[in-house]
Coordinates of C-alpha atoms in Angstrom, one line a residue:
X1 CA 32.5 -1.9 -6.3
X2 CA 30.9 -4.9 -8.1
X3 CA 29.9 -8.2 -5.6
X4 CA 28.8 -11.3 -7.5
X5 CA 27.7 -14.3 -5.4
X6 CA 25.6 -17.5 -5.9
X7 CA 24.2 -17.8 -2.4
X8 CA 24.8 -14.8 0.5
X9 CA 21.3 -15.0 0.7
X10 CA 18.1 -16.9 0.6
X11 CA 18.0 -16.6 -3.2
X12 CA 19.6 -18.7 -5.9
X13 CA 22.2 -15.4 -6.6
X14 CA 23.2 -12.3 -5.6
X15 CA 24.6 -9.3 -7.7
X16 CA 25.7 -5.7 -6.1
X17 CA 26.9 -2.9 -7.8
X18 CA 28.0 0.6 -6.4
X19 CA 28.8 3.7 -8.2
X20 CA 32.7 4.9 -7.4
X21 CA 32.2 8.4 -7.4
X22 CA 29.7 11.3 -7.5
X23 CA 27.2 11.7 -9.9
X24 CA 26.1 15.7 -11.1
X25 CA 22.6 16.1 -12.6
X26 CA 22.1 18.8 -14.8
X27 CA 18.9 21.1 -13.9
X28 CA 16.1 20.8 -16.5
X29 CA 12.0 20.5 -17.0
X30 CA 13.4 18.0 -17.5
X31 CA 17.1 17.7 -17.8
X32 CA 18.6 15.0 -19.7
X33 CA 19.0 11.1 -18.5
X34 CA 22.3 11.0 -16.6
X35 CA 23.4 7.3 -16.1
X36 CA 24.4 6.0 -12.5
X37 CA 24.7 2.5 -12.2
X38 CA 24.3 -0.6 -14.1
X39 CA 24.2 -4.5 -12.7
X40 CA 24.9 -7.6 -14.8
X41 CA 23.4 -11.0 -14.0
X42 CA 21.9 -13.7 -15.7
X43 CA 18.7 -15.9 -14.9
X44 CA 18.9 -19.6 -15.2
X45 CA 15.5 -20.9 -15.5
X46 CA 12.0 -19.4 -16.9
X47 CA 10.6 -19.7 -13.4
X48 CA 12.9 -17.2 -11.6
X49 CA 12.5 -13.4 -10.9
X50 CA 14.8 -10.9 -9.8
X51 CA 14.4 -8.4 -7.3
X52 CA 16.2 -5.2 -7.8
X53 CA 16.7 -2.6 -4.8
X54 CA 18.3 1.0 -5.3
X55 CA 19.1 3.5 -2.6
X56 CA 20.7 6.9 -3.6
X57 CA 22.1 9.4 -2.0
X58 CA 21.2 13.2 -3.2
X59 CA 22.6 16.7 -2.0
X60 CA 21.8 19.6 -3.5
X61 CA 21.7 23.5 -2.6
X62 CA 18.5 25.4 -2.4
X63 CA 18.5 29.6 -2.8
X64 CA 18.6 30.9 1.0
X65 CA 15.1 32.4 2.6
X66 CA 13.1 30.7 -0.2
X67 CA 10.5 28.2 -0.5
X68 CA 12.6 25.3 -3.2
X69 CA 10.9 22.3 -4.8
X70 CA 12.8 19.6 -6.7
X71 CA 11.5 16.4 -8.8
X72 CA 13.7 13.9 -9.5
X73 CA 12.9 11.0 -12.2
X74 CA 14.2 7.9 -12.1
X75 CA 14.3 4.8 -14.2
X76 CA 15.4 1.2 -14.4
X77 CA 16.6 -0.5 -18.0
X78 CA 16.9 -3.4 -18.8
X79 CA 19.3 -4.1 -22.0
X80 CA 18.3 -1.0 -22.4
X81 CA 14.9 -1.2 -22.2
X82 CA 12.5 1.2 -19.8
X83 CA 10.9 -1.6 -17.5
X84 CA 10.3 1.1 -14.4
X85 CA 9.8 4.8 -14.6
X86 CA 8.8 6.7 -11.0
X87 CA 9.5 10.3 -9.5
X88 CA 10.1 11.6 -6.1
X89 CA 9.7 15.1 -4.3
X90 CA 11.2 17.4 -2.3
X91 CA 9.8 20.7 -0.8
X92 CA 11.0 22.7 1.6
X93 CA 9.7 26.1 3.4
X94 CA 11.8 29.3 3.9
X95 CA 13.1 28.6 6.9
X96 CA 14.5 25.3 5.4
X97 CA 18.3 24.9 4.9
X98 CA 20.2 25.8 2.1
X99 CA 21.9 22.3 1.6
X100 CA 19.9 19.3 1.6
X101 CA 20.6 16.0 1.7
X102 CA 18.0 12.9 1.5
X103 CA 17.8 8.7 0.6
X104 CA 16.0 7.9 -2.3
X105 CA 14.7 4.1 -1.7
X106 CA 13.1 2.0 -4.3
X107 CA 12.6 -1.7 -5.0
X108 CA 11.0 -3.7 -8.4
X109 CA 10.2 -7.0 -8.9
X110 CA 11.0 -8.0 -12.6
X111 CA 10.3 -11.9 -14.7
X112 CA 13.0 -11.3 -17.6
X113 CA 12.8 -14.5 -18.6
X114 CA 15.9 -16.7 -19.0
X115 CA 19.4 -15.4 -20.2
X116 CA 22.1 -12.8 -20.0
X117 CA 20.4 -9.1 -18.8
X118 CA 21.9 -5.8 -17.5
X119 CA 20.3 -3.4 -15.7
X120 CA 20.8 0.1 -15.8
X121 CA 19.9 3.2 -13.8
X122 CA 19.2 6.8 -14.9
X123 CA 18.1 9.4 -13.1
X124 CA 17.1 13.3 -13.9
X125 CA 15.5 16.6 -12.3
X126 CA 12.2 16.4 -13.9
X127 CA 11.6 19.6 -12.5
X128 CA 12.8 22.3 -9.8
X129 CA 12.4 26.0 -8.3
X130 CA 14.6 28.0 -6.0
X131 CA 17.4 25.3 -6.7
X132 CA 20.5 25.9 -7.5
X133 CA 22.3 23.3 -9.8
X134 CA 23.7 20.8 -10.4
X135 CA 22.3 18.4 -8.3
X136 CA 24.7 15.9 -6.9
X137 CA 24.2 11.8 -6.9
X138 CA 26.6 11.2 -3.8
X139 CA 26.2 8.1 -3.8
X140 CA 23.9 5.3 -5.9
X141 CA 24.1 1.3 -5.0
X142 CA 21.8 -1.4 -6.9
X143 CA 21.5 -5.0 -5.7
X144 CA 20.1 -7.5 -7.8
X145 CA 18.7 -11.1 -6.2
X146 CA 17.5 -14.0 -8.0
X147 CA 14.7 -16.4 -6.7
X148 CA 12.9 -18.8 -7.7
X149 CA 9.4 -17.9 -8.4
X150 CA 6.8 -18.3 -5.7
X151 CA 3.5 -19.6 -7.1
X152 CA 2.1 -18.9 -3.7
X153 CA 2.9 -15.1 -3.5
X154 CA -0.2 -14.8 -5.5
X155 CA -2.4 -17.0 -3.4
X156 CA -5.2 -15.9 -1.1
X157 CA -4.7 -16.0 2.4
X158 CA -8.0 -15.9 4.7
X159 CA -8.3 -15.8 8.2
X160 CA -10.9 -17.8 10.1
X161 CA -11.6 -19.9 13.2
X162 CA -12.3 -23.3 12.8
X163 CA -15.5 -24.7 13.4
X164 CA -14.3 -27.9 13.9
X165 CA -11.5 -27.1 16.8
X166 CA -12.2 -23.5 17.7
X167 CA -8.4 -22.7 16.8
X168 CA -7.3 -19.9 14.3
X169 CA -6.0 -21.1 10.9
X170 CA -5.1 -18.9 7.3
X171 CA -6.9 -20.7 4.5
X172 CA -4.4 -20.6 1.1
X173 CA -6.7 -20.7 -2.0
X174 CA -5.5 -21.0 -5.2
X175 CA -6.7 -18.1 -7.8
X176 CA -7.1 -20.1 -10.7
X177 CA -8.3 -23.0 -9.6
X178 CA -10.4 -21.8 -6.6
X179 CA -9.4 -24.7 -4.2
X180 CA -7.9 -24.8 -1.1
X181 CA -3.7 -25.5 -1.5
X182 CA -3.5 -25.6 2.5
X183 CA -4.1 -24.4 6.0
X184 CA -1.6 -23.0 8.5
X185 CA -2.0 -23.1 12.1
X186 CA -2.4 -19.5 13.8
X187 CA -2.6 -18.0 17.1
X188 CA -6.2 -17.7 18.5
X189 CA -8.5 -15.3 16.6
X190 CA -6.6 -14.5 13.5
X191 CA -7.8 -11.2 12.1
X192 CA -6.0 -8.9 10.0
X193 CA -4.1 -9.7 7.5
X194 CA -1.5 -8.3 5.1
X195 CA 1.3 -9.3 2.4
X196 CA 4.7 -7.8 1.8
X197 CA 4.7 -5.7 -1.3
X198 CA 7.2 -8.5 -3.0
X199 CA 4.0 -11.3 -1.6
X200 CA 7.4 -13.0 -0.1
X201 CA 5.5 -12.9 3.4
X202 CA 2.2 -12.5 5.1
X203 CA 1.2 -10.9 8.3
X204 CA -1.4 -12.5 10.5
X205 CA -2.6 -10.1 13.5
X206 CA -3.5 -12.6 15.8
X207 CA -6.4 -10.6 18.0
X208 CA -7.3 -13.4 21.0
X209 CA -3.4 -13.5 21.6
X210 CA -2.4 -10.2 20.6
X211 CA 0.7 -11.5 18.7
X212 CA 1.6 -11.5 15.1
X213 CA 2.0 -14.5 12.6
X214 CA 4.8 -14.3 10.0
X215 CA 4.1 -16.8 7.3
X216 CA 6.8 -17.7 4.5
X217 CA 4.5 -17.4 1.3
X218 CA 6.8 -19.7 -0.2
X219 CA 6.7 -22.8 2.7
X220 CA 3.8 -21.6 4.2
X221 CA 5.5 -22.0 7.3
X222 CA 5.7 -19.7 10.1
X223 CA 8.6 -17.9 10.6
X224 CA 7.9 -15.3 13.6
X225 CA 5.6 -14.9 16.3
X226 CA 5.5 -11.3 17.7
X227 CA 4.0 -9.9 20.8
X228 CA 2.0 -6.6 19.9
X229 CA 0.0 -4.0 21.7
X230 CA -3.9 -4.6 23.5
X231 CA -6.3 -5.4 20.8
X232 CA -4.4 -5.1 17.7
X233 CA -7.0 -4.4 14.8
X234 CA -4.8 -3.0 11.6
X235 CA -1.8 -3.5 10.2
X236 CA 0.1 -1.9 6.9
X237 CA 3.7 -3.6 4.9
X238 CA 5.5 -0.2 4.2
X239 CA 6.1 -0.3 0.6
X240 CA 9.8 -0.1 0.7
X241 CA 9.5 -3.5 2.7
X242 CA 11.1 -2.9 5.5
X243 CA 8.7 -2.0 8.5
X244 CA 5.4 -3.2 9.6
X245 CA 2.7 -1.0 11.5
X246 CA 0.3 -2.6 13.8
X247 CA -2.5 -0.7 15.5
X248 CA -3.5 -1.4 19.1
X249 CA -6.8 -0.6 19.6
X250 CA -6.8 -1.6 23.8
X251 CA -3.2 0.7 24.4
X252 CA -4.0 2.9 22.0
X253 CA -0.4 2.4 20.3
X254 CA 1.3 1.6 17.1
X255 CA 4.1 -1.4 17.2
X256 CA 6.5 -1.7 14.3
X257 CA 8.2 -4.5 13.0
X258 CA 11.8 -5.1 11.6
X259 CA 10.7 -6.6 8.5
X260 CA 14.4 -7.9 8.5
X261 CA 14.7 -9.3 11.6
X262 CA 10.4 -9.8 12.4
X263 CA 11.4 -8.5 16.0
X264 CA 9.6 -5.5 17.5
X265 CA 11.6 -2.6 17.5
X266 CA 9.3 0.6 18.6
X267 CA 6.1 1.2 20.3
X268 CA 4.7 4.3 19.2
X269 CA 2.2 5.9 21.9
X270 CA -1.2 8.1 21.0
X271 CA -3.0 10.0 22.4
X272 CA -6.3 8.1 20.9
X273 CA -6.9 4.5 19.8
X274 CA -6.2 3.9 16.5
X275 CA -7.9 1.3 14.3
X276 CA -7.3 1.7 10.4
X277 CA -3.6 2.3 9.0
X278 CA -2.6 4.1 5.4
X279 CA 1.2 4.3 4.3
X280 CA 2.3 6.4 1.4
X281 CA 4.2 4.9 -1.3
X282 CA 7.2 6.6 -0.3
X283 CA 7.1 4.6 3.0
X284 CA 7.7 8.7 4.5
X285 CA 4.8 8.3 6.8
X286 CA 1.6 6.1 8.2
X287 CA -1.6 7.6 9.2
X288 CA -3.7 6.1 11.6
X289 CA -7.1 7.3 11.8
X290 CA -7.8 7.2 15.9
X291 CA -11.2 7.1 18.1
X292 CA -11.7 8.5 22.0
X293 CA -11.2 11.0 20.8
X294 CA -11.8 10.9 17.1
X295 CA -8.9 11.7 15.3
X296 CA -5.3 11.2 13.0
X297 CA -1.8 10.6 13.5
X298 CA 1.1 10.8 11.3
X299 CA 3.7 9.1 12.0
X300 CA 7.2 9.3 10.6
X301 CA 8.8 6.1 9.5
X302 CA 12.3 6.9 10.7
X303 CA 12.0 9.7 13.5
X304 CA 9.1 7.7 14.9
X305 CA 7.5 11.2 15.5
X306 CA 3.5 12.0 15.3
X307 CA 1.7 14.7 14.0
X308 CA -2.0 14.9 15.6
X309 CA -5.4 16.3 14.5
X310 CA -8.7 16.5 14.9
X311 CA -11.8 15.0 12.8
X312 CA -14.8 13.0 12.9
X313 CA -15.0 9.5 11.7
X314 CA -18.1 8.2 10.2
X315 CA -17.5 4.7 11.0
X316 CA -14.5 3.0 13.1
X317 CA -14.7 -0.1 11.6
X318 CA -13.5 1.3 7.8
X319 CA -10.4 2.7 6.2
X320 CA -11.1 6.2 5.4
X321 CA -7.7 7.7 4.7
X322 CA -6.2 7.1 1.2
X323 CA -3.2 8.6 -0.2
X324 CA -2.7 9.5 -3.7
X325 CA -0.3 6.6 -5.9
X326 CA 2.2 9.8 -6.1
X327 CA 2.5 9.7 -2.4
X328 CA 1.6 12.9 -2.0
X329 CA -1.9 13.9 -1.5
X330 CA -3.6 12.6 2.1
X331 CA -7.4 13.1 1.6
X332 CA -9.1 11.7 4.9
X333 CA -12.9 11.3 5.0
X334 CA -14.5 12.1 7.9
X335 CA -18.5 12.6 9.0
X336 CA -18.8 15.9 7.7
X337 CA -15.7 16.7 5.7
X338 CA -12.8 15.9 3.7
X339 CA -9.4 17.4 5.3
X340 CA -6.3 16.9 2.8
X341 CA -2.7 17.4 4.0
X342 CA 0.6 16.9 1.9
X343 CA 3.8 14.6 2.2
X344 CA 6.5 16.9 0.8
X345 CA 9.8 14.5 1.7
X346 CA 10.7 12.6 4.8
X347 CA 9.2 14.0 7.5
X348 CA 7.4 17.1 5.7
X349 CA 3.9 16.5 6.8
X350 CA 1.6 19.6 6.7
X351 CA -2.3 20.4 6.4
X352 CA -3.4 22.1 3.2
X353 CA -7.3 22.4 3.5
X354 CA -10.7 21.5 4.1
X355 CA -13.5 20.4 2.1
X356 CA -17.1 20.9 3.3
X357 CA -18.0 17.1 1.5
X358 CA -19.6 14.6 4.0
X359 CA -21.1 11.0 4.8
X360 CA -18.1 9.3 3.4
X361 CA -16.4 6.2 5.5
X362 CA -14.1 4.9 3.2
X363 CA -11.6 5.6 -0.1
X364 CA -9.5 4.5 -2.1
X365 CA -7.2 6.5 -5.0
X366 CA -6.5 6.0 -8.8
X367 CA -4.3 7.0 -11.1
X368 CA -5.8 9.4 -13.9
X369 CA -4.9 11.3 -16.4
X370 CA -5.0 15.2 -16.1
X371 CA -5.3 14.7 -12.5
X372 CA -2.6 13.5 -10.4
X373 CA -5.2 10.8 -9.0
X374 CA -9.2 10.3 -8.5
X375 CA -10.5 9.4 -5.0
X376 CA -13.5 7.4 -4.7
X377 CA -15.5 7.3 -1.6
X378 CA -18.4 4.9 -0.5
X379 CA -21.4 6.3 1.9
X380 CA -23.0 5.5 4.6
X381 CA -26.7 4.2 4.8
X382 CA -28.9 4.9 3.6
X383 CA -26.6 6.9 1.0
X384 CA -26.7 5.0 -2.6
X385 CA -24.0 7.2 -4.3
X386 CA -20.6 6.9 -4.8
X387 CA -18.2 10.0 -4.4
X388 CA -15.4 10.6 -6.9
X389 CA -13.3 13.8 -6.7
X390 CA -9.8 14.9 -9.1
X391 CA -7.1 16.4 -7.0
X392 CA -3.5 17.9 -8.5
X393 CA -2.9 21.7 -8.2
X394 CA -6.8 22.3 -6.9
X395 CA -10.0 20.1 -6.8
X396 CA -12.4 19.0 -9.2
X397 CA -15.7 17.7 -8.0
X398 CA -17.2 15.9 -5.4
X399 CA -19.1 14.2 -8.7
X400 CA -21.0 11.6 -7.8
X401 CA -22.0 8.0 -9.6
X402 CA -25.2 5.6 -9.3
X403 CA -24.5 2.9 -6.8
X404 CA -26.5 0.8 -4.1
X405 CA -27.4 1.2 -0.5
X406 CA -25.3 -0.7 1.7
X407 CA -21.8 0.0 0.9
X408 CA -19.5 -2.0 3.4
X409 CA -15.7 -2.1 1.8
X410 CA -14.2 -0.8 -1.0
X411 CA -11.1 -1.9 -3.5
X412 CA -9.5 -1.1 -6.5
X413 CA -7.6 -3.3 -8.7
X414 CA -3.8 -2.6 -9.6
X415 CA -4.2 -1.5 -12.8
X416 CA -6.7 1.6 -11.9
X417 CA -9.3 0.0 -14.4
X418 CA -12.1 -1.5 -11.4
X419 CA -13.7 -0.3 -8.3
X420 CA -15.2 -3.0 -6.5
X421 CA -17.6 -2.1 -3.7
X422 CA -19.1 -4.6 -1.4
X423 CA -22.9 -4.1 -1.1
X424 CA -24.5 -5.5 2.6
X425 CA -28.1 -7.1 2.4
X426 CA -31.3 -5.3 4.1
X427 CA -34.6 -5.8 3.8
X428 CA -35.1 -3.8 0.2
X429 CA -31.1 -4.3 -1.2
X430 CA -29.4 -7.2 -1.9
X431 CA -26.0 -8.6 -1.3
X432 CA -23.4 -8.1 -4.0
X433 CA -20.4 -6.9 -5.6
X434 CA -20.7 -3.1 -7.6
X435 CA -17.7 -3.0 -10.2
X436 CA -17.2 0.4 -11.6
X437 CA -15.1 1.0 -14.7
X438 CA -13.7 4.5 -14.1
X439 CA -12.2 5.2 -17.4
X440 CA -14.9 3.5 -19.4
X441 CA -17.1 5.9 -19.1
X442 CA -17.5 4.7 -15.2
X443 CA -19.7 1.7 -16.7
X444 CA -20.7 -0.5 -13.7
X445 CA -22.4 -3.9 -13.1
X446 CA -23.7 -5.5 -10.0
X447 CA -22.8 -8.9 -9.0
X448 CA -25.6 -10.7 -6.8
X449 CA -24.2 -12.8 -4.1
X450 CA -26.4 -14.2 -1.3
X451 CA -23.7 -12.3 1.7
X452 CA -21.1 -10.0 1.0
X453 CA -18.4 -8.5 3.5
X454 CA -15.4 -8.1 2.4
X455 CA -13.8 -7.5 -1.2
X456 CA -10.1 -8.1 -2.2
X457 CA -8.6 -8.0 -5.8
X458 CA -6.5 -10.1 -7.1
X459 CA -2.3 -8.9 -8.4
X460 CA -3.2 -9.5 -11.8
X461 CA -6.8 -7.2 -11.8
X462 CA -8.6 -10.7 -13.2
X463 CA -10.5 -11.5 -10.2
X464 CA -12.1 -10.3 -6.8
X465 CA -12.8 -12.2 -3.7
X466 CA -15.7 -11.1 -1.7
X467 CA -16.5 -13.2 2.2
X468 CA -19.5 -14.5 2.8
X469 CA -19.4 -15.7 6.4
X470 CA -17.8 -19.1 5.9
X471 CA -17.6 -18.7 2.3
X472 CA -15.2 -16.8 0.1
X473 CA -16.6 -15.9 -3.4
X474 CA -14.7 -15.3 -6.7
X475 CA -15.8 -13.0 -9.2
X476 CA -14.5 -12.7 -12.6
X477 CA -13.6 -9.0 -13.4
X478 CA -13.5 -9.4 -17.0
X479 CA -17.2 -11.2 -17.4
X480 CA -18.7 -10.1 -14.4
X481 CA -19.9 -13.4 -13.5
X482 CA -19.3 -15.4 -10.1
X483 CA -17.9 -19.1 -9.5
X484 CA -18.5 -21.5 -6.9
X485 CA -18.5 -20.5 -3.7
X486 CA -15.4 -21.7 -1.6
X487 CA -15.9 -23.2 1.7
X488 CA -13.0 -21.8 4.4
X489 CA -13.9 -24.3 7.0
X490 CA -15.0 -21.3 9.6
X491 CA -15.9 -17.8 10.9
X492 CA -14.0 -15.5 7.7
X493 CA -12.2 -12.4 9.1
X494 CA -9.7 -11.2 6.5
X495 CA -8.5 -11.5 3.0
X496 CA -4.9 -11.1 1.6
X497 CA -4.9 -11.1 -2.4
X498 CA -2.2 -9.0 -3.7
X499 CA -0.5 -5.7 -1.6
X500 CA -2.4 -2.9 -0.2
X501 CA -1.3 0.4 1.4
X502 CA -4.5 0.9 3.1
X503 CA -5.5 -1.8 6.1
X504 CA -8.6 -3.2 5.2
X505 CA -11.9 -3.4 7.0
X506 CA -12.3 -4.8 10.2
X507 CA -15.2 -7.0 12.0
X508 CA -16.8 -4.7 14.9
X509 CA -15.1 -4.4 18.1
X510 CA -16.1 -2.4 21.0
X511 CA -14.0 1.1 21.1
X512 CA -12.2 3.3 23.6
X513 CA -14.2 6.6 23.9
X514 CA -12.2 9.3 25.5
X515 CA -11.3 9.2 28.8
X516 CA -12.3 11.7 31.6

């Protein structure tokens, strides 16, 4: 079934295409490309992009009273060209079912330029055990939507309150020309902040109201206003786009968000407060780390359900769960250890072990070669190392690097290629920016800066932004050299530059110890 249409949506056209039947893939380590779907559409103007979103439907059988495991690779052409290649997969125990049957969600973003294009989807069993072929491709739909291109998805938002009125405003700065291209009227004591994974929107956790501000990147206008829990502090954009996670701190609660309708649509009790929130990239499950008592949940996106467990943070006012860019590894970093638990499908969350590794409070993941993905950890004072450990079929490490005392926040650019860590000011450091090149034989320089809070990195891995109380800083990744400072107008909170799966650190607010 083909739908072609110049405006169903908020986008200059719309394209769907649905396969008519089923769809058998072969098995194989790997099996060959089998095609599914393809999507004609052209683009009008060099200044639009297309969005393309996929769901597929896959059944297969697994052999009866047996642990199975099954990849499946996936890609997107375009005029026959790879422009997206990914993987998901699926594990089951022994007491699992023999037939199986899950979604398989993705979206990409895409600039083709302007002319006639076709995409085209393939899919194959990359690899497999205890399966028993072929698979089947029930169903596979692709929808294709053409926009105009939104300069301001790659703006910087910031939080702040005014200095001049008291009230809560987002600062939008330009990137490349480090001025301010507006502000937008909040709720009191903007905070948190996050954008959507296509930057289409931005989230503004609102923490004097307890509401949350949706903001069209594209009008900077608000769209939404949403009341959340007591004393929201995180939030995370599921990567598929279509929930949002808030943590409430006060009511020690997780609301989510319709991203399609920006109403409220669950409030997901704990049994601690939480204050930092990770998604994987399968958008299977968030984890919130929780304190009173210190904690995690996981929390499945669809069932709403939570897995809970015990472990001590050593800071509440960091991130320090990160999930592997696979989506598959959970590492969290407590006081005195590192517990690591797997995401094997939708709703397959389960510990695997513990590491003995302590006095990290916050990660983040790369990709890297022979391993699946490198984690590196910042320390607490008076700590000046930074951790770094492999992690695939076993663990390789904890190694450790040269850094500085005083490590506050940690990012890493998109392309895997910097680690920027924020260095706090005492009376024998000072204030900066540490940029570590990983896979250059982790070569790092050290960018003075008079304060330093919080660091964001821009989509394109050019630049970072690091607050400075009223000031927002930019750094250039490439020379290592800072520009002018930017005045916000007010008391900084939070930075949005390009989309995270990790909430980002938060200013110090009193919390809940356990009750009696």
């Amino acid at each position: 079934m083909t739908i072609d249409s110049t405006n169903p949506c908020s986008c200059n056209s719309f394209h769907y295409q649905s396969s008519l039947s089923p769809v058998s893939l072969p098995l194989g380590s790997p099996g060959n490309w089998t095609y599914l779907v393809t999507v004609p559409f052209n683009i009008l103007a060099e200044n639009q992009v297309a969005k393309i979103e996929v769901n597929m439907e896959v059944i297969w059988d697994s052999i009866d009273k047996a642990n199975s495991k099954l990849a499946i690779e996936y890609r997107l052409l375009r005029n026959g060209r790879q422009i997206l290649l990914d993987n998901t997969i699926f594990a089951y125990d022994v007491d699992a079912t023999t037939v199986h049957e899950e979604t398989l969600s993705f979206f990409h973003v895409d600039t083709p330029g302007k002319g006639s294009f076709t995409y085209t989807l393939q899919a194959r069993i990359s690899s497999y055990s205890n399966v028993e072929g072929p698979l089947s491709i029930s169903k596979s739909d692709m929808t294709v939507n053409v926009f105009n291109s939104v300069d301001s998805s790659s703006y910087l938002f910031v939080t702040y309150t005014s200095s001049a009125d008291g009230k809560g405003y987002v600062a939008v700065v330009d990137p490349q020309t480090h001025k301010i291209a507006g502000t937008i009227l909040v709720g009191n004591d903007p905070r948190a902040i996050a954008k959507s994974p296509d930057g289409a929107a931005v989230y503004v956790i609102n923490y004097g109201d307890e509401t949350l501000s949706v903001i069209n990147a594209a009008t900077l206008q608000i769209t939404a206003t949403i009341i959340l829990g007591a004393e929201p502090v995180a939030l995370v954009v599921t990567p598929d786009n279509k929930q949002t996670f808030v943590a409430n701190l006060g009511s020690r609660s997780v609301t989510v968000i319709d991203n399609s309708t920006h109403t409220a649509v669950n409030t997901i009790a704990l049994p601690a407060a939480p204050f930092s929130l990770t998604v994987d990239t399968n958008s299977w499950f968030v984890i919130a780390a929780c304190k009173g008592p210190d904690s995690y949940a996981a929390i499945d996106t669809v069932k709403y359900t939570v897995q809970n467990g015990n472990l001590t943070w050593g800071s509440e006012n960091h991130n320090p769960i990160a999930i592997t860019n696979n989506g598959i590894w959970v590492s969290m970093f407590g006081s005195t250890n590192i517990k690591v638990c797997g995401i094997d499908g939708q709703s397959k969350f389960r510990s695997l072990t513990t590491w003995n590794i302590g006095g990290n409070i916050a990660a983040v993941a790369t990709d890297a070669g022979q391993w699946h993905d490198v984690f590196y950890a910042i320390q607490a004072p008076p700590s000046t190392k930074v951790m770094f450990a492999g992690i695939s079929t076993g663990f390789a490490g904890p190694n450790y690097l040269d850094g500085y005392k005083g490590q506050n926040d940690i990012d890493v650019s998109s392309d895997s290629q910097k680690i920027c860590i924020v260095i706090e000011a005492s009376d024998d450091q000072f204030a900066g920016l540490q940029i570590i090149e990983p896979y250059n034989s982790a070569l790092s320089n050290f960018v003075r800066i008079p304060v330093a809070h919080q660091v964001v990195v821009t989509p394109d891995s050019l630049q970072a932004f690091v607050t400075e109380e009223q000031y927002v800083t930019p750094i250039d990744l490439v020379t290592y050299t800072k520009g002018e400072a930017i005045s916000i107008g007010g008391k900084v909170y939070g930075m949005a530059a390009s989309y995270r799966t990790q909430s980002k650190l938060r200013p110090q607010v009193q919390i809940i110890e356990a009750e009696d």
